Amino acid sequence: SQTIHQWPATLVQPVGSPLSLECTVEGTSNPNLYWYRQAAGRGLQLLFYSVGIGQISSEVPQNLSASRPQDRQFILSSKKLLLSDSGFYLCAWSRVGVHTGELFFGEGSRLTVL
Amino acid sequence: GQNIDQPTEMTATEGAIVQINCTYQTSGFNGLFWYQQHAGEAPTFLSYNVLDGLEEKGRFSSFLSRSKGYSYLLLKELQMKDSASYLCAYMDSNYQLIWGAGTKLIIKP
């Protein structure tokens, strides 16, 4: 069976500090991978998605970046965090093709920037 | 444009039936999805409609009318564990999901 794991689950970071959130998927090959952010009272915002190693599409210009160094690893990074980066970050994967809308989410990472 | 709306909050009684509506406006459409999200947890997939009509899956059913840009999620025989947020999302012409803000469902005994 397929599993997805992201970490850390919670973190509190000062403004201007770097960020690294990691996500790994097991039990499937060549998945589509996604990073979302969820703010209170708002819909999920797609930040990045990837259809393959080294292939990253950015949906929202900002001070965040993503990388996919391996087929089942997806990393969200920032060199300098802003207060507005606080939120609940979710990694997800989907199969390629007609099932691409059925997302499987990781546990989420709650980031507080102070 | 990318507009999708659903009520912010609803309250229902244990054992009853509740219908959560979702309306959307889009020039490109490739399906309508419902997800359940318990507080502090990640969303989980509930249903998918691409053609008009009703899809039934146990206590949960989802309906779609493409001509009206309208969907609903119907929950029967409500249980306390159904207290959660329900997220509606449509897939656009680029095969990306556009999400509503979610409907928080409160179940009372």
GROMACS .gro file of C-alpha atoms in nm:
model
  223
    1SER     CA    1   0.000   0.000   0.000
    2GLN     CA    2   0.100   0.359  -0.054
    3THR     CA    3   0.202   0.590   0.228
    4ILE     CA    4   0.303   0.954   0.248
    5HIS     CA    5   0.493   1.112   0.532
    6GLN     CA    6   0.594   1.472   0.589
    7TRP     CA    7   0.794   1.635   0.862
    8PRO     CA    8   0.831   1.815   1.088
    9ALA     CA    9   0.472   1.821   1.217
   10THR     CA   10   0.508   2.157   1.389
   11LEU     CA   11   0.772   2.424   1.395
   12VAL     CA   12   0.814   2.776   1.524
   13GLN     CA   13   1.064   2.987   1.335
   14PRO     CA   14   1.179   3.350   1.363
   15VAL     CA   15   1.134   3.590   1.075
   16GLY     CA   16   1.429   3.572   0.838
   17SER     CA   17   1.524   3.215   0.925
   18PRO     CA   18   1.539   2.934   0.667
   19LEU     CA   19   1.280   2.661   0.621
   20SER     CA   20   1.290   2.303   0.502
   21LEU     CA   21   0.987   2.074   0.496
   22GLU     CA   22   1.031   1.725   0.363
   23CYS     CA   23   0.785   1.479   0.217
   24THR     CA   24   0.833   1.121   0.103
   25VAL     CA   25   0.599   0.876  -0.065
   26GLU     CA   26   0.629   0.499  -0.054
   27GLY     CA   27   0.460   0.222  -0.250
   28THR     CA   28   0.414   0.398  -0.583
   29SER     CA   29   0.630   0.513  -0.871
   30ASN     CA   30   0.641   0.842  -1.059
   31PRO     CA   31   0.362   1.008  -0.862
   32ASN     CA   32   0.251   1.367  -0.912
   33LEU     CA   33   0.360   1.558  -0.601
   34TYR     CA   34   0.213   1.875  -0.455
   35TRP     CA   35   0.274   2.134  -0.185
   36TYR     CA   36  -0.032   2.319  -0.057
   37ARG     CA   37  -0.080   2.585   0.208
   38GLN     CA   38  -0.401   2.616   0.406
   39ALA     CA   39  -0.488   2.940   0.581
   40ALA     CA   40  -0.778   2.966   0.823
   41GLY     CA   41  -1.108   3.027   0.644
   42ARG     CA   42  -0.957   2.994   0.301
   43GLY     CA   43  -0.932   2.720   0.043
   44LEU     CA   44  -0.621   2.515  -0.012
   45GLN     CA   45  -0.366   2.713  -0.208
   46LEU     CA   46  -0.145   2.519  -0.447
   47LEU     CA   47   0.216   2.630  -0.410
   48PHE     CA   48   0.411   2.384  -0.624
   49TYR     CA   49   0.353   2.065  -0.814
   50SER     CA   50   0.584   1.820  -0.983
   51VAL     CA   51   0.527   1.555  -1.248
   52GLY     CA   52   0.880   1.414  -1.230
   53ILE     CA   53   1.231   1.443  -1.088
   54GLY     CA   54   1.359   1.797  -1.124
   55GLN     CA   55   1.031   1.917  -1.279
   56ILE     CA   56   0.872   2.184  -1.061
   57SER     CA   57   0.585   2.415  -1.146
   58SER     CA   58   0.522   2.717  -0.928
   59GLU     CA   59   0.168   2.845  -0.895
   60VAL     CA   60   0.225   3.143  -0.669
   61PRO     CA   61   0.535   3.368  -0.685
   62GLN     CA   62   0.677   3.407  -0.336
   63ASN     CA   63   0.985   3.347  -0.127
   64LEU     CA   64   0.932   2.971  -0.120
   65SER     CA   65   1.091   2.712  -0.348
   66ALA     CA   66   1.049   2.340  -0.403
   67SER     CA   67   1.275   2.061  -0.520
   68ARG     CA   68   1.229   1.699  -0.617
   69PRO     CA   69   1.572   1.535  -0.589
   70GLN     CA   70   1.430   1.182  -0.605
   71ASP     CA   71   1.116   1.030  -0.757
   72ARG     CA   72   0.933   1.006  -0.425
   73GLN     CA   73   1.084   1.298  -0.234
   74PHE     CA   74   0.953   1.653  -0.237
   75ILE     CA   75   1.107   1.938  -0.038
   76LEU     CA   76   0.969   2.283   0.038
   77SER     CA   77   1.225   2.549   0.128
   78SER     CA   78   1.273   2.911   0.205
   79LYS     CA   79   1.591   3.111   0.258
   80LYS     CA   80   1.420   3.380   0.467
   81LEU     CA   81   1.078   3.333   0.622
   82LEU     CA   82   0.819   3.610   0.640
   83LEU     CA   83   0.539   3.647   0.892
   84SER     CA   84   0.292   3.578   0.613
   85ASP     CA   85   0.445   3.233   0.561
   86SER     CA   86   0.272   3.105   0.875
   87GLY     CA   87   0.015   2.837   0.798
   88PHE     CA   88  -0.061   2.470   0.761
   89TYR     CA   89   0.146   2.311   0.485
   90LEU     CA   90   0.033   1.994   0.319
   91CYS     CA   91   0.220   1.762   0.090
   92ALA     CA   92   0.015   1.537  -0.136
   93TRP     CA   93   0.055   1.285  -0.414
   94SER     CA   94  -0.170   1.160  -0.690
   95ARG     CA   95  -0.156   0.902  -0.962
   96VAL     CA   96  -0.092   1.016  -1.315
   97GLY     CA   97  -0.381   1.030  -1.560
   98VAL     CA   98  -0.754   1.023  -1.492
   99HIS     CA   99  -0.711   0.980  -1.116
  100THR     CA  100  -0.501   1.291  -1.078
  101GLY     CA  101  -0.773   1.469  -0.876
  102GLU     CA  102  -0.772   1.208  -0.603
  103LEU     CA  103  -0.505   1.342  -0.374
  104PHE     CA  104  -0.347   1.161  -0.082
  105PHE     CA  105  -0.222   1.404   0.178
  106GLY     CA  106   0.054   1.386   0.432
  107GLU     CA  107  -0.012   1.464   0.797
  108GLY     CA  108   0.060   1.834   0.753
  109SER     CA  109   0.319   2.071   0.897
  110ARG     CA  110   0.205   2.367   1.105
  111LEU     CA  111   0.446   2.657   1.070
  112THR     CA  112   0.439   2.961   1.296
  113VAL     CA  113   0.668   3.248   1.203
  114LEU     CA  114   0.732   3.495   1.487
  115GLY     CA  115  -1.238   3.304  -1.363
  116GLN     CA  116  -1.202   3.061  -1.075
  117ASN     CA  117  -1.494   3.099  -0.831
  118ILE     CA  118  -1.619   2.835  -0.595
  119ASP     CA  119  -1.851   2.884  -0.301
  120GLN     CA  120  -1.981   2.676  -0.016
  121PRO     CA  121  -2.139   2.769   0.319
  122THR     CA  122  -1.897   2.846   0.598
  123GLU     CA  123  -2.070   2.643   0.868
  124MET     CA  124  -2.367   2.412   0.915
  125THR     CA  125  -2.519   2.241   1.215
  126ALA     CA  126  -2.712   1.914   1.215
  127THR     CA  127  -2.839   1.657   1.460
  128GLU     CA  128  -2.702   1.307   1.512
  129GLY     CA  129  -2.901   1.056   1.306
  130ALA     CA  130  -3.035   1.319   1.068
  131ILE     CA  131  -2.952   1.404   0.705
  132VAL     CA  132  -2.757   1.710   0.590
  133GLN     CA  133  -2.687   1.850   0.245
  134ILE     CA  134  -2.381   2.067   0.183
  135ASN     CA  135  -2.401   2.273  -0.134
  136CYS     CA  136  -2.122   2.392  -0.359
  137THR     CA  137  -2.145   2.626  -0.656
  138TYR     CA  138  -1.872   2.707  -0.901
  139GLN     CA  139  -1.803   2.913  -1.209
  140THR     CA  140  -1.536   2.809  -1.453
  141SER     CA  141  -1.469   2.807  -1.825
  142GLY     CA  142  -1.292   2.469  -1.804
  143PHE     CA  143  -1.419   2.175  -1.601
  144ASN     CA  144  -1.283   1.826  -1.549
  145GLY     CA  145  -1.470   1.701  -1.246
  146LEU     CA  146  -1.592   1.790  -0.897
  147PHE     CA  147  -1.437   1.651  -0.581
  148TRP     CA  148  -1.536   1.634  -0.215
  149TYR     CA  149  -1.290   1.589   0.070
  150GLN     CA  150  -1.338   1.552   0.444
  151GLN     CA  151  -1.102   1.721   0.687
  152HIS     CA  152  -1.112   1.669   1.061
  153ALA     CA  153  -0.975   1.951   1.274
  154GLY     CA  154  -0.596   1.959   1.272
  155GLU     CA  155  -0.571   1.677   1.021
  156ALA     CA  156  -0.515   1.644   0.648
  157PRO     CA  157  -0.805   1.618   0.401
  158THR     CA  158  -0.917   1.276   0.283
  159PHE     CA  159  -1.090   1.202  -0.047
  160LEU     CA  160  -1.463   1.132  -0.037
  161SER     CA  161  -1.607   1.146  -0.387
  162TYR     CA  162  -1.563   1.245  -0.750
  163ASN     CA  163  -1.828   1.345  -1.006
  164VAL     CA  164  -1.752   1.415  -1.369
  165LEU     CA  165  -2.095   1.342  -1.519
  166ASP     CA  166  -2.432   1.479  -1.409
  167GLY     CA  167  -2.618   1.281  -1.149
  168LEU     CA  168  -2.584   1.119  -0.813
  169GLU     CA  169  -2.295   0.903  -0.693
  170GLU     CA  170  -2.370   0.701  -0.381
  171LYS     CA  171  -2.107   0.561  -0.148
  172GLY     CA  172  -2.250   0.424   0.173
  173ARG     CA  173  -2.390   0.701   0.392
  174PHE     CA  174  -2.241   0.966   0.164
  175SER     CA  175  -2.371   1.070  -0.178
  176SER     CA  176  -2.256   1.344  -0.413
  177PHE     CA  177  -2.455   1.512  -0.688
  178LEU     CA  178  -2.343   1.718  -0.986
  179SER     CA  179  -2.519   1.945  -1.235
  180ARG     CA  180  -2.265   2.079  -1.482
  181SER     CA  181  -2.512   2.310  -1.655
  182LYS     CA  182  -2.591   2.479  -1.322
  183GLY     CA  183  -2.237   2.474  -1.185
  184TYR     CA  184  -2.373   2.303  -0.876
  185SER     CA  185  -2.288   2.009  -0.656
  186TYR     CA  186  -2.396   1.884  -0.319
  187LEU     CA  187  -2.271   1.632  -0.067
  188LEU     CA  188  -2.544   1.443   0.116
  189LEU     CA  189  -2.466   1.280   0.448
  190LYS     CA  190  -2.722   1.038   0.593
  191GLU     CA  191  -2.757   0.885   0.939
  192LEU     CA  192  -2.520   1.142   1.081
  193GLN     CA  193  -2.273   1.028   1.342
  194MET     CA  194  -2.070   1.240   1.583
  195LYS     CA  195  -1.753   1.140   1.395
  196ASP     CA  196  -1.891   1.319   1.087
  197SER     CA  197  -1.813   1.650   1.258
  198ALA     CA  198  -1.549   1.790   1.024
  199SER     CA  199  -1.494   2.038   0.745
  200TYR     CA  200  -1.605   1.932   0.398
  201LEU     CA  201  -1.406   2.073   0.108
  202CYS     CA  202  -1.544   2.111  -0.241
  203ALA     CA  203  -1.302   2.141  -0.533
  204TYR     CA  204  -1.333   2.141  -0.910
  205MET     CA  205  -1.065   2.043  -1.158
  206ASP     CA  206  -0.997   2.311  -1.414
  207SER     CA  207  -0.889   2.288  -1.776
  208ASN     CA  208  -0.525   2.250  -1.664
  209TYR     CA  209  -0.619   1.953  -1.445
  210GLN     CA  210  -0.550   2.150  -1.129
  211LEU     CA  211  -0.787   2.148  -0.832
  212ILE     CA  212  -0.951   2.476  -0.733
  213TRP     CA  213  -1.067   2.456  -0.373
  214GLY     CA  214  -1.354   2.608  -0.182
  215ALA     CA  215  -1.289   2.738   0.170
  216GLY     CA  216  -1.469   2.442   0.324
  217THR     CA  217  -1.790   2.393   0.522
  218LYS     CA  218  -1.752   2.322   0.891
  219LEU     CA  219  -2.019   2.071   0.991
  220ILE     CA  220  -2.115   2.057   1.358
  221ILE     CA  221  -2.310   1.753   1.475
  222LYS     CA  222  -2.517   1.786   1.791
  223PRO     CA  223  -2.647   1.493   1.997
   0.00000   0.00000   0.00000
